[in-house]
Coordinates of C-alpha atoms in Angstrom, one line a residue:
Chain C
M760 CA 125.7 -62.0 -149.9
R761 CA 125.9 -58.2 -150.2
E762 CA 126.5 -55.9 -153.1
K763 CA 129.8 -56.2 -154.9
G764 CA 131.9 -54.2 -157.3
M765 CA 129.9 -51.8 -159.5
Q766 CA 126.8 -52.6 -157.6
K767 CA 128.4 -51.6 -154.3
A768 CA 129.7 -48.3 -155.8
V769 CA 126.3 -47.4 -157.1
G770 CA 124.8 -48.2 -153.7
G771 CA 127.3 -46.1 -151.8
L772 CA 126.8 -43.2 -154.2
F773 CA 123.0 -43.4 -153.9
F774 CA 122.9 -43.6 -150.1
M775 CA 125.8 -41.3 -149.2
G776 CA 125.9 -39.0 -152.2
P777 CA 123.1 -36.5 -151.3
A778 CA 124.3 -35.8 -147.8
L779 CA 128.0 -35.7 -148.8
V780 CA 127.5 -33.4 -151.7
I781 CA 125.4 -31.0 -149.7
F782 CA 127.6 -31.0 -146.7
L783 CA 130.8 -30.6 -148.7
G784 CA 129.3 -27.9 -150.9
V785 CA 127.7 -25.8 -148.2
V786 CA 130.0 -26.3 -145.2
A787 CA 133.4 -27.9 -146.0
I788 CA 134.3 -26.2 -149.3
P789 CA 133.1 -22.7 -148.2
I790 CA 135.3 -23.0 -145.1
A791 CA 138.3 -23.7 -147.3
M792 CA 137.3 -20.9 -149.6
S793 CA 137.0 -18.6 -146.7
V794 CA 140.6 -19.3 -145.6
F795 CA 141.7 -18.8 -149.2
Y796 CA 139.9 -15.4 -149.5
S797 CA 141.4 -14.3 -146.3
F798 CA 144.8 -14.0 -148.0
H799 CA 143.5 -11.7 -150.7
D800 CA 142.5 -8.1 -151.2
W801 CA 139.1 -8.5 -152.7
N802 CA 135.9 -6.4 -152.9
G803 CA 133.8 -9.3 -154.3
I804 CA 133.7 -7.8 -157.8
S805 CA 137.1 -6.9 -159.2
P806 CA 139.8 -9.7 -159.4
K807 CA 141.3 -11.0 -156.2
V808 CA 144.8 -9.7 -155.4
W809 CA 147.1 -11.9 -153.3
S810 CA 147.9 -10.0 -150.2
G811 CA 149.6 -12.6 -147.9
I812 CA 148.9 -12.1 -144.3
D813 CA 148.0 -8.4 -144.6
N814 CA 144.4 -9.0 -143.5
Y815 CA 145.6 -10.8 -140.4
I816 CA 148.0 -8.0 -139.5
K817 CA 145.2 -5.6 -139.9
L818 CA 143.0 -7.9 -137.8
F819 CA 145.4 -8.0 -134.8
D820 CA 145.9 -4.2 -135.1
D821 CA 142.2 -3.5 -135.3
P822 CA 140.8 -2.1 -132.0
V823 CA 137.3 -3.1 -133.0
V824 CA 138.3 -6.8 -133.2
W825 CA 139.6 -6.5 -129.6
K826 CA 136.5 -4.7 -128.6
A827 CA 134.4 -7.5 -130.2
L828 CA 136.4 -10.2 -128.4
Q829 CA 135.9 -8.3 -125.1
N830 CA 132.2 -8.0 -125.8
S831 CA 132.0 -11.8 -126.5
L832 CA 133.7 -12.3 -123.2
Y833 CA 131.1 -10.1 -121.5
L834 CA 128.4 -12.1 -123.3
T835 CA 130.0 -15.3 -122.1
L836 CA 130.3 -14.1 -118.5
G837 CA 126.7 -12.9 -118.5
A838 CA 125.6 -16.3 -119.7
L839 CA 127.8 -18.2 -117.2
I840 CA 126.9 -16.0 -114.3
V841 CA 123.2 -15.5 -115.0
Q842 CA 121.8 -18.2 -117.4
L843 CA 123.4 -21.3 -116.0
P844 CA 123.0 -20.7 -112.3
V845 CA 119.4 -19.4 -112.6
G846 CA 118.6 -22.3 -115.0
L847 CA 120.0 -24.8 -112.5
V848 CA 118.2 -23.4 -109.5
M849 CA 114.9 -23.2 -111.4
A850 CA 115.4 -26.8 -112.7
A851 CA 116.1 -28.0 -109.2
L852 CA 113.0 -26.3 -107.8
L853 CA 110.8 -27.6 -110.7
S854 CA 112.1 -31.1 -110.2
I855 CA 110.7 -31.2 -106.7
G856 CA 107.4 -31.8 -108.5
L857 CA 105.1 -29.3 -107.0
R858 CA 101.8 -28.9 -108.8
G859 CA 102.0 -26.9 -112.0
S860 CA 105.7 -27.5 -112.5
N861 CA 105.3 -29.1 -115.9
F862 CA 103.2 -26.2 -117.2
L863 CA 105.6 -23.7 -115.8
K864 CA 108.5 -25.4 -117.5
T865 CA 106.7 -25.3 -120.8
I866 CA 106.1 -21.5 -120.4
Y867 CA 109.7 -20.8 -119.2
F868 CA 111.0 -22.5 -122.4
T869 CA 108.8 -20.6 -124.8
P870 CA 111.2 -17.7 -125.6
V871 CA 113.8 -20.3 -126.8
M872 CA 111.3 -21.4 -129.5
L873 CA 110.7 -17.9 -130.9
S874 CA 112.6 -16.2 -133.7
T875 CA 115.2 -13.7 -132.7
A876 CA 113.5 -11.2 -135.0
V877 CA 110.4 -11.3 -132.9
L878 CA 112.3 -11.0 -129.7
G879 CA 114.6 -8.3 -131.0
I880 CA 111.7 -6.2 -132.2
L881 CA 109.6 -6.8 -129.1
W882 CA 112.5 -5.8 -126.8
G883 CA 113.3 -2.9 -129.0
Q884 CA 109.8 -1.6 -128.2
I885 CA 110.3 -2.3 -124.5
Y886 CA 113.7 -0.4 -124.5
D887 CA 112.3 2.4 -126.6
P888 CA 113.6 5.6 -124.9
N889 CA 110.4 7.6 -125.5
F890 CA 107.5 5.1 -125.4
G891 CA 109.1 2.0 -124.1
L892 CA 107.8 0.0 -121.1
L893 CA 111.1 0.1 -119.2
N894 CA 111.5 3.8 -119.0
N895 CA 107.8 4.2 -118.4
L896 CA 108.0 1.8 -115.5
L897 CA 111.0 3.7 -114.0
I898 CA 109.1 7.0 -114.2
K899 CA 106.1 5.4 -112.5
L900 CA 108.4 4.2 -109.7
G901 CA 109.8 7.7 -109.4
L902 CA 113.2 6.7 -110.7
E903 CA 113.1 9.2 -113.6
S904 CA 116.8 9.7 -113.3
W905 CA 117.4 6.1 -114.1
T906 CA 115.8 6.3 -117.6
Q907 CA 118.2 5.7 -120.5
T908 CA 118.3 5.5 -124.2
W909 CA 119.1 1.8 -123.5
L910 CA 120.1 0.7 -127.0
G911 CA 121.4 4.0 -128.2
D912 CA 123.9 4.7 -125.5
E913 CA 127.4 3.2 -125.6
S914 CA 127.4 2.5 -121.9
T915 CA 124.2 0.5 -121.9
A916 CA 123.7 -1.0 -125.4
L917 CA 125.7 -4.3 -124.8
L918 CA 124.3 -4.8 -121.3
S919 CA 120.7 -4.3 -122.6
V920 CA 121.3 -7.0 -125.3
I921 CA 122.9 -9.4 -122.8
A922 CA 119.9 -9.1 -120.6
V923 CA 117.6 -10.2 -123.5
V924 CA 119.9 -13.1 -124.4
A925 CA 119.7 -14.2 -120.8
W926 CA 115.9 -13.8 -120.7
Q927 CA 115.7 -15.9 -123.9
F928 CA 118.0 -18.8 -122.9
I929 CA 117.4 -19.4 -119.2
G930 CA 114.5 -21.6 -120.3
F931 CA 116.8 -23.7 -122.4
Y932 CA 119.1 -24.5 -119.5
I933 CA 116.1 -25.1 -117.3
V934 CA 115.0 -27.9 -119.6
V935 CA 118.5 -29.3 -120.1
Y936 CA 119.2 -29.4 -116.3
F937 CA 115.7 -30.6 -115.5
A938 CA 116.2 -33.6 -117.8
A939 CA 119.5 -34.4 -116.2
L940 CA 118.1 -34.1 -112.7
Q941 CA 115.3 -36.5 -113.6
N942 CA 117.9 -39.1 -114.5
I943 CA 119.2 -39.3 -110.9
S944 CA 117.4 -42.2 -109.3
D945 CA 115.1 -41.4 -106.4
E946 CA 116.7 -44.1 -104.3
V947 CA 119.9 -42.1 -104.1
L948 CA 118.2 -39.0 -103.0
E949 CA 115.9 -41.0 -100.6
S950 CA 118.8 -42.7 -98.9
A951 CA 120.6 -39.4 -98.5
R952 CA 117.5 -38.0 -96.8
M953 CA 117.2 -41.1 -94.6
E954 CA 120.8 -40.4 -93.5
G955 CA 119.6 -36.9 -92.5
A956 CA 121.2 -34.9 -95.3
K957 CA 119.8 -31.4 -95.7
E958 CA 118.2 -30.4 -99.0
W959 CA 121.0 -28.0 -99.8
T960 CA 123.7 -30.6 -99.0
I961 CA 121.9 -33.0 -101.4
F962 CA 121.9 -30.3 -104.1
F963 CA 125.6 -29.4 -103.8
R964 CA 127.0 -32.8 -102.8
I965 CA 124.8 -35.2 -104.8
Q966 CA 122.8 -33.6 -107.5
I967 CA 125.5 -31.3 -108.9
P968 CA 128.2 -33.9 -109.0
L969 CA 125.9 -36.4 -110.7
I970 CA 124.9 -34.0 -113.5
W971 CA 128.4 -32.7 -113.9
P972 CA 128.7 -34.0 -117.5
T973 CA 125.6 -32.0 -118.4
I974 CA 127.1 -28.9 -116.7
T975 CA 130.2 -29.4 -118.7
F976 CA 128.1 -29.5 -121.9
T977 CA 126.2 -26.4 -121.0
V978 CA 129.4 -24.4 -120.1
L979 CA 130.9 -25.4 -123.5
N980 CA 127.6 -24.6 -125.2
C981 CA 127.5 -21.2 -123.5
V982 CA 131.0 -20.2 -124.5
I983 CA 130.8 -21.3 -128.1
N984 CA 127.4 -19.7 -128.6
S985 CA 128.4 -16.4 -127.0
L986 CA 131.4 -16.3 -129.3
K987 CA 129.3 -16.7 -132.4
Y988 CA 126.4 -14.7 -131.2
F989 CA 124.9 -12.5 -133.9
D990 CA 121.2 -12.3 -134.3
L991 CA 120.0 -10.1 -131.5
I992 CA 123.0 -7.9 -131.7
Y993 CA 122.3 -7.3 -135.4
I994 CA 118.6 -6.7 -134.9
M995 CA 118.8 -4.6 -131.8
T996 CA 121.9 -2.5 -132.1
N997 CA 123.7 -3.6 -135.3
G998 CA 126.9 -3.5 -133.3
G999 CA 126.6 0.1 -132.4
P1000 CA 126.6 2.8 -131.2
N1001 CA 130.2 3.3 -132.2
H1002 CA 131.0 -0.5 -132.1
S1003 CA 130.2 -0.6 -128.4
S1004 CA 128.1 -3.8 -128.8
E1005 CA 130.1 -5.2 -131.7
V1006 CA 130.9 -9.0 -131.7
L1007 CA 133.1 -10.8 -134.3
A1008 CA 130.1 -12.1 -136.3
S1009 CA 128.5 -8.7 -136.6
Y1010 CA 131.8 -7.1 -137.5
M1011 CA 132.5 -9.7 -140.1
M1012 CA 129.0 -9.1 -141.6
S1013 CA 129.4 -5.4 -141.8
N1014 CA 132.9 -5.6 -143.3
A1015 CA 131.8 -8.1 -145.9
F1016 CA 128.3 -7.1 -146.8
K1017 CA 128.4 -3.3 -146.1
Q1018 CA 132.0 -2.3 -146.8
M1019 CA 132.3 -5.0 -149.4
D1020 CA 135.7 -6.0 -148.0
F1021 CA 135.5 -9.7 -148.6
G1022 CA 139.1 -10.4 -147.9
Y1023 CA 139.1 -8.8 -144.5
G1024 CA 135.6 -10.2 -143.7
S1025 CA 137.0 -13.7 -144.5
A1026 CA 140.0 -13.1 -142.3
I1027 CA 137.6 -12.3 -139.4
S1028 CA 135.5 -15.4 -140.1
T1029 CA 138.5 -17.6 -140.3
F1030 CA 139.7 -16.2 -137.0
L1031 CA 136.2 -16.7 -135.5
L1032 CA 136.3 -20.4 -136.6
L1033 CA 139.8 -21.2 -135.4
F1034 CA 139.3 -19.3 -132.1
G1035 CA 136.0 -21.1 -131.5
L1036 CA 137.5 -24.6 -132.2
V1037 CA 140.6 -24.0 -130.0
L1038 CA 138.4 -22.6 -127.2
A1039 CA 136.1 -25.6 -127.4
L1040 CA 139.1 -28.0 -127.2
V1041 CA 140.6 -26.2 -124.2
I1042 CA 137.4 -26.0 -122.3
N1043 CA 136.6 -29.6 -123.0
K1044 CA 140.0 -30.6 -121.7
L1045 CA 139.6 -28.5 -118.5
L1046 CA 136.1 -29.7 -117.8
S1047 CA 136.8 -33.3 -118.4
K1048 CA 139.4 -33.1 -115.7
G1049 CA 136.6 -31.9 -113.4
T1050 CA 134.4 -34.8 -114.5
A1051 CA 137.2 -37.3 -113.7
R1052 CA 137.5 -35.8 -110.2
F1053 CA 133.9 -36.5 -109.5
Q1054 CA 134.0 -40.1 -110.7
Chain X
M905 CA 109.0 -35.4 -101.8
P906 CA 107.5 -33.7 -98.8
V907 CA 107.9 -30.0 -98.8
K908 CA 107.2 -27.8 -95.8
K909 CA 104.3 -25.3 -96.3
T910 CA 106.5 -22.2 -95.8
S911 CA 109.1 -23.4 -98.3
R912 CA 106.3 -24.3 -100.7
V913 CA 105.0 -20.7 -100.6
A914 CA 108.6 -19.4 -101.1
I915 CA 109.1 -21.7 -104.1
Y916 CA 105.8 -20.6 -105.7
I917 CA 106.8 -16.9 -105.2
V918 CA 110.0 -17.7 -107.2
F919 CA 108.0 -19.5 -109.8
L920 CA 105.6 -16.6 -110.1
F921 CA 108.3 -14.0 -110.4
H922 CA 110.0 -15.9 -113.2
L923 CA 106.6 -16.4 -114.9
V924 CA 105.9 -12.7 -114.9
I925 CA 109.4 -11.9 -116.3
T926 CA 109.1 -14.5 -119.0
G927 CA 105.4 -14.1 -119.8
Y928 CA 104.6 -10.4 -119.4
P929 CA 106.4 -9.2 -122.5
F930 CA 104.2 -11.5 -124.6
V931 CA 101.0 -10.5 -122.8
W932 CA 102.0 -6.9 -123.4
M933 CA 102.6 -7.6 -127.0
L934 CA 99.2 -9.2 -127.4
I935 CA 97.4 -6.4 -125.7
S936 CA 99.3 -3.7 -127.6
S937 CA 98.3 -5.3 -130.9
F938 CA 94.7 -4.5 -130.2
K939 CA 95.3 -0.8 -129.5
S940 CA 95.2 2.1 -131.8
N941 CA 98.6 3.6 -132.3
K942 CA 97.6 6.7 -130.3
E943 CA 96.5 4.6 -127.4
Y944 CA 99.7 2.6 -127.5
F945 CA 101.6 5.7 -126.7
A946 CA 99.1 7.2 -124.3
N947 CA 98.3 4.1 -122.3
P948 CA 101.1 1.5 -122.5
W949 CA 100.0 -0.5 -119.5
G950 CA 96.2 -0.7 -119.6
I951 CA 93.9 -2.7 -121.7
P952 CA 92.6 -1.1 -124.9
A953 CA 89.5 1.2 -124.6
E954 CA 88.4 -0.2 -127.9
W955 CA 89.7 -3.5 -129.3
K956 CA 91.0 -2.9 -132.8
F957 CA 91.1 -6.1 -134.9
Q958 CA 91.9 -3.9 -137.9
N959 CA 95.6 -4.1 -137.0
Y960 CA 95.6 -7.8 -137.8
V961 CA 93.8 -7.3 -141.1
N962 CA 96.3 -4.6 -142.1
A963 CA 99.4 -6.5 -141.0
W964 CA 98.2 -9.6 -142.8
N965 CA 97.5 -7.7 -146.0
E966 CA 100.7 -5.6 -145.9
G967 CA 103.0 -8.5 -146.4
I968 CA 102.9 -10.8 -143.4
S969 CA 100.7 -13.4 -145.1
G970 CA 103.2 -13.7 -147.9
Y971 CA 106.2 -14.1 -145.6
L972 CA 104.3 -16.7 -143.6
F973 CA 103.6 -18.6 -146.8
N974 CA 107.3 -18.4 -147.8
S975 CA 108.4 -19.7 -144.4
L976 CA 106.1 -22.6 -144.5
Y977 CA 106.9 -23.9 -148.0
I978 CA 110.7 -23.3 -147.7
T979 CA 110.6 -25.1 -144.3
L980 CA 108.5 -27.9 -145.6
F981 CA 110.8 -28.8 -148.6
S982 CA 114.0 -28.3 -146.6
V983 CA 112.8 -30.7 -143.9
I984 CA 111.8 -33.3 -146.5
G985 CA 115.2 -33.0 -148.1
L986 CA 116.9 -33.3 -144.8
L987 CA 114.9 -36.4 -143.8
I988 CA 115.8 -38.2 -147.0
A989 CA 119.5 -37.2 -147.0
S990 CA 120.1 -38.0 -143.4
T991 CA 118.3 -41.4 -143.2
L992 CA 119.9 -42.5 -146.4
I993 CA 123.4 -42.0 -145.2
G994 CA 122.6 -43.0 -141.6
F995 CA 121.3 -46.3 -142.9
Y996 CA 124.4 -46.9 -145.1
L997 CA 126.9 -46.0 -142.4
S998 CA 125.2 -48.2 -139.8
T999 CA 124.7 -51.3 -141.9
R1000 CA 127.7 -51.1 -144.4
A1001 CA 130.5 -49.8 -142.2
F1002 CA 133.7 -49.5 -144.2
K1003 CA 137.2 -48.2 -143.6
G1004 CA 136.8 -44.5 -143.0
S1005 CA 133.1 -44.6 -142.2
K1006 CA 133.8 -43.6 -138.6
L1007 CA 135.9 -40.7 -139.8
L1008 CA 133.1 -39.6 -142.1
L1009 CA 130.7 -39.6 -139.2
G1010 CA 133.2 -37.6 -137.2
M1011 CA 133.4 -35.0 -139.9
F1012 CA 129.6 -34.5 -139.8
L1013 CA 129.7 -34.3 -136.0
L1014 CA 132.5 -31.7 -136.2
G1015 CA 130.1 -29.8 -138.4
M1016 CA 127.9 -29.1 -135.4
M1017 CA 130.8 -26.9 -134.0
I1018 CA 131.1 -24.8 -137.2
P1019 CA 129.7 -21.3 -136.8
I1020 CA 127.3 -20.6 -139.7
H1021 CA 128.9 -17.2 -140.2
S1022 CA 132.3 -18.7 -141.2
T1023 CA 130.6 -19.9 -144.4
L1024 CA 128.5 -16.9 -145.4
I1025 CA 130.9 -15.0 -147.6
P1026 CA 131.8 -18.1 -149.8
L1027 CA 128.2 -19.2 -149.9
F1028 CA 127.3 -15.8 -151.1
T1029 CA 130.0 -15.7 -153.8
M1030 CA 129.2 -19.3 -154.8
A1031 CA 125.5 -18.6 -155.1
N1032 CA 126.3 -15.6 -157.3
S1033 CA 128.5 -17.5 -159.7
L1034 CA 126.1 -20.4 -159.9
K1035 CA 123.2 -18.0 -160.6
A1036 CA 121.5 -19.3 -157.4
Y1037 CA 121.5 -16.0 -155.5
D1038 CA 117.9 -15.0 -154.7
T1039 CA 116.5 -18.4 -155.5
F1040 CA 114.8 -21.1 -153.5
W1041 CA 118.0 -23.2 -153.7
A1042 CA 120.1 -20.6 -151.9
L1043 CA 118.0 -21.3 -148.8
F1044 CA 117.1 -25.0 -149.4
F1045 CA 120.7 -26.4 -149.4
P1046 CA 122.1 -24.4 -146.5
Y1047 CA 119.1 -25.4 -144.4
I1048 CA 119.7 -29.1 -145.1
A1049 CA 123.4 -28.8 -144.6
F1050 CA 123.3 -27.1 -141.2
N1051 CA 120.7 -29.4 -139.9
L1052 CA 122.4 -32.6 -141.3
P1053 CA 124.9 -33.3 -138.5
L1054 CA 122.3 -33.8 -135.7
A1055 CA 119.9 -35.6 -138.1
I1056 CA 122.6 -38.0 -139.2
F1057 CA 123.7 -38.5 -135.6
L1058 CA 120.1 -39.5 -134.6
A1059 CA 119.4 -41.6 -137.7
Y1060 CA 122.8 -43.5 -137.4
G1061 CA 122.2 -44.1 -133.7
F1062 CA 118.7 -45.5 -134.4
F1063 CA 119.6 -47.8 -137.3
R1064 CA 122.6 -49.2 -135.4
E1065 CA 120.2 -50.5 -132.7
I1066 CA 118.2 -52.5 -135.2
P1067 CA 119.2 -56.2 -135.0
K1068 CA 121.3 -57.4 -137.9
E1069 CA 118.9 -60.4 -138.3
L1070 CA 116.3 -58.2 -139.7
E1071 CA 118.4 -57.1 -142.7
E1072 CA 119.7 -60.7 -143.2
A1073 CA 116.1 -61.9 -143.3
A1074 CA 115.3 -59.3 -145.9
L1075 CA 118.3 -60.4 -148.0
V1076 CA 117.2 -64.0 -147.8
D1077 CA 113.7 -63.0 -149.0
G1078 CA 115.3 -61.4 -152.0
C1079 CA 115.3 -57.7 -151.0
N1080 CA 118.1 -55.7 -152.5
I1081 CA 119.6 -52.8 -150.5
Y1082 CA 117.1 -50.3 -151.9
Q1083 CA 114.1 -52.4 -151.0
T1084 CA 115.6 -53.1 -147.6
F1085 CA 115.9 -49.4 -146.9
F1086 CA 112.6 -48.1 -148.4
K1087 CA 110.4 -51.0 -147.3
I1088 CA 111.8 -51.9 -144.0
Y1089 CA 114.3 -49.5 -142.4
F1090 CA 112.7 -46.1 -143.4
P1091 CA 109.2 -47.0 -142.1
L1092 CA 110.8 -48.2 -138.9
A1093 CA 112.5 -44.9 -138.3
K1094 CA 109.4 -42.9 -137.5
P1095 CA 110.6 -41.8 -134.1
V1096 CA 113.8 -40.4 -135.6
L1097 CA 111.9 -38.8 -138.4
A1098 CA 109.6 -37.1 -135.9
T1099 CA 112.4 -35.8 -133.7
V1100 CA 114.4 -34.5 -136.7
T1101 CA 111.3 -32.9 -138.2
I1102 CA 110.4 -31.1 -135.0
L1103 CA 113.9 -29.8 -134.2
S1104 CA 114.6 -28.7 -137.8
F1105 CA 111.2 -27.2 -138.3
F1106 CA 111.8 -24.6 -135.5
N1107 CA 115.4 -24.1 -136.6
I1108 CA 114.5 -23.3 -140.1
M1109 CA 111.3 -21.3 -139.4
N1110 CA 113.3 -19.0 -137.1
D1111 CA 116.4 -18.6 -139.1
F1112 CA 117.4 -15.1 -139.8
V1113 CA 120.8 -15.1 -141.3
F1114 CA 120.4 -17.0 -144.5
P1115 CA 117.5 -15.0 -145.9
L1116 CA 119.5 -11.9 -144.9
I1117 CA 122.4 -12.8 -147.1
M1118 CA 121.1 -15.2 -149.8
V1119 CA 117.9 -13.7 -151.1
S1120 CA 116.5 -10.2 -152.0
S1121 CA 113.1 -10.6 -153.5
D1122 CA 110.0 -10.5 -151.4
S1123 CA 108.7 -13.8 -152.7
L1124 CA 111.6 -15.6 -150.9
K1125 CA 111.9 -13.7 -147.6
T1126 CA 110.8 -15.8 -144.7
L1127 CA 109.1 -14.4 -141.6
P1128 CA 112.0 -13.4 -139.5
L1129 CA 113.5 -11.2 -142.2
G1130 CA 110.1 -10.2 -143.5
L1131 CA 109.3 -8.9 -140.1
M1132 CA 112.4 -6.7 -140.2
M1133 CA 111.2 -5.3 -143.6
F1134 CA 107.8 -4.8 -142.2
K1135 CA 109.1 -3.0 -139.2
G1136 CA 111.2 -0.8 -141.5
N1137 CA 108.1 0.1 -143.6
F1138 CA 105.8 0.9 -140.7
S1139 CA 108.4 2.0 -138.1
A1140 CA 106.1 4.6 -136.4
D1141 CA 103.1 2.3 -136.2
Y1142 CA 103.9 0.4 -133.1
S1143 CA 100.5 -1.3 -132.6
L1144 CA 100.5 -2.6 -136.2
I1145 CA 104.0 -4.0 -135.6
S1146 CA 102.7 -5.7 -132.5
A1147 CA 100.0 -7.4 -134.5
A1148 CA 102.6 -8.6 -137.0
L1149 CA 104.6 -10.0 -134.1
V1150 CA 101.6 -11.9 -132.8
I1151 CA 100.8 -13.3 -136.2
T1152 CA 104.4 -14.5 -136.6
T1153 CA 104.5 -16.0 -133.1
T1154 CA 101.2 -17.8 -133.2
P1155 CA 102.1 -20.8 -135.5
I1156 CA 105.2 -21.4 -133.5
I1157 CA 103.4 -21.3 -130.2
I1158 CA 100.7 -23.6 -131.4
M1159 CA 103.2 -26.1 -132.8
Y1160 CA 105.2 -25.9 -129.6
A1161 CA 102.1 -26.4 -127.4
F1162 CA 101.3 -29.6 -129.2
L1163 CA 104.8 -30.9 -129.4
Q1164 CA 106.5 -29.6 -126.2
K1165 CA 107.2 -33.0 -124.8
Y1166 CA 109.1 -34.0 -128.0
V1167 CA 110.8 -30.6 -128.1
H1168 CA 112.1 -30.9 -124.6
K1169 CA 113.1 -34.5 -125.2
G1170 CA 115.0 -33.5 -128.3
V1171 CA 116.8 -30.7 -126.5
A1172 CA 117.8 -33.0 -123.7
A1173 CA 119.0 -35.7 -126.2
G1174 CA 121.0 -33.1 -128.0
S1175 CA 122.7 -32.0 -124.8
V1176 CA 123.6 -35.5 -123.6
K1177 CA 125.6 -36.1 -126.8
G1178 CA 127.8 -33.0 -126.3

């Protein structure tokens, strides 16, 4: 009763063709090409020269790569220590359902919707060493000695960006956790209360275990996103000063599109891709063990 | 749930604190945009002595209007392309499962894990050799591709829930596969089309990386990159930049205000799948 032979082939092509061609052309083939480039010495213009694993040897010897990995780790830790717990606590407080909670949730989420260019420029103004709000506030509070060239100092640049990333994404986790908490039936919570359970016991012993799959997702999301984090770093510090806030993506971009070293840039992107996938697999494994424990 | 009065006050204090931290930078941005540059430096905390709307006129005329237009039309066409490509394949995979269709679906889902940056160098060289660098297409195709996985996931899930009888009835009535899709399935998919449109609209409007790498002329730069250019050109004029930031933010905030329920739903749906 359905299409056969030629007709079936035309149908398949018509329905699957556009998505397949675009996805293969823009995602799958470029990834293969990136791996291919990474074994070459190439500036993007003159002919590619096969260089074996030279780029990878360089990569593992490159102190900036290690610095970038370390910075990604700090980004991840910042996210795990600040964004997730604050998001979870705020979501739990909002889910009590006090008046105005919905409106507040909408406002808290707003930074997630805005472009990183806007946020980067806005926070650049706030961090501005001469005219910025932050230093101005510190002076007003009599803490003049605390003022910094926030984004221009090796010791504070990364931390300043991490703070903005947290400021932007807490709202995301509030909404995710809030939705998960809403899915817990009221009866469960009510009966716990009838049994005399305290609110904090309910939070730690009932709500958190019940939304554990969501927590798993957010942890994974956090780690992967921190690893490939780029936008605010590029806009606010461009990896500097002196690579102090460099991450793999920003280092790849400056190698490829500033130094025109496409071979080395490709090696960094291949490394970024593989490292990310392996990390995702490992975390998924570890966390699903946790899920099993709760079920 | 009953909450004691003291804890209610405590909770509202926490809410207020978070509200100030989240909201004050925007309030400050808005107020600064009405100041003269001199007042911006002299009086960063207060409200302007004289409200200067001229900043908006200047920002609008000095490029922001063009960038806004670019953002809107590139986003519009990319979203249309995305909706067509994703519903077509979602429909086919859910009604014409074949050997390997699950694998294909898995490949798209794996695509959600791929960092965009791993594809940038090859995309740049490909665009150059295909003479597509600095054209509309250099943004159009990447925007479709990187929003495809979630869109296909949603479309496939939706079409799979539609009872088989509907399609069989259409066949009996003499519809071929194309008519079945365009006359019956596509119109039914409105909720999916809405979710995909909303999520990808914000994704594409806010994207910074692709314009940075794939285009160079002003007539293709979208707002996020355009803003960086604008900031570079008027780096000392802080209040003018603030006005440009407000103009850039306004369409997004308006869209978000109207659609926040769907946005939050979409975010939650995306996170359950993970």
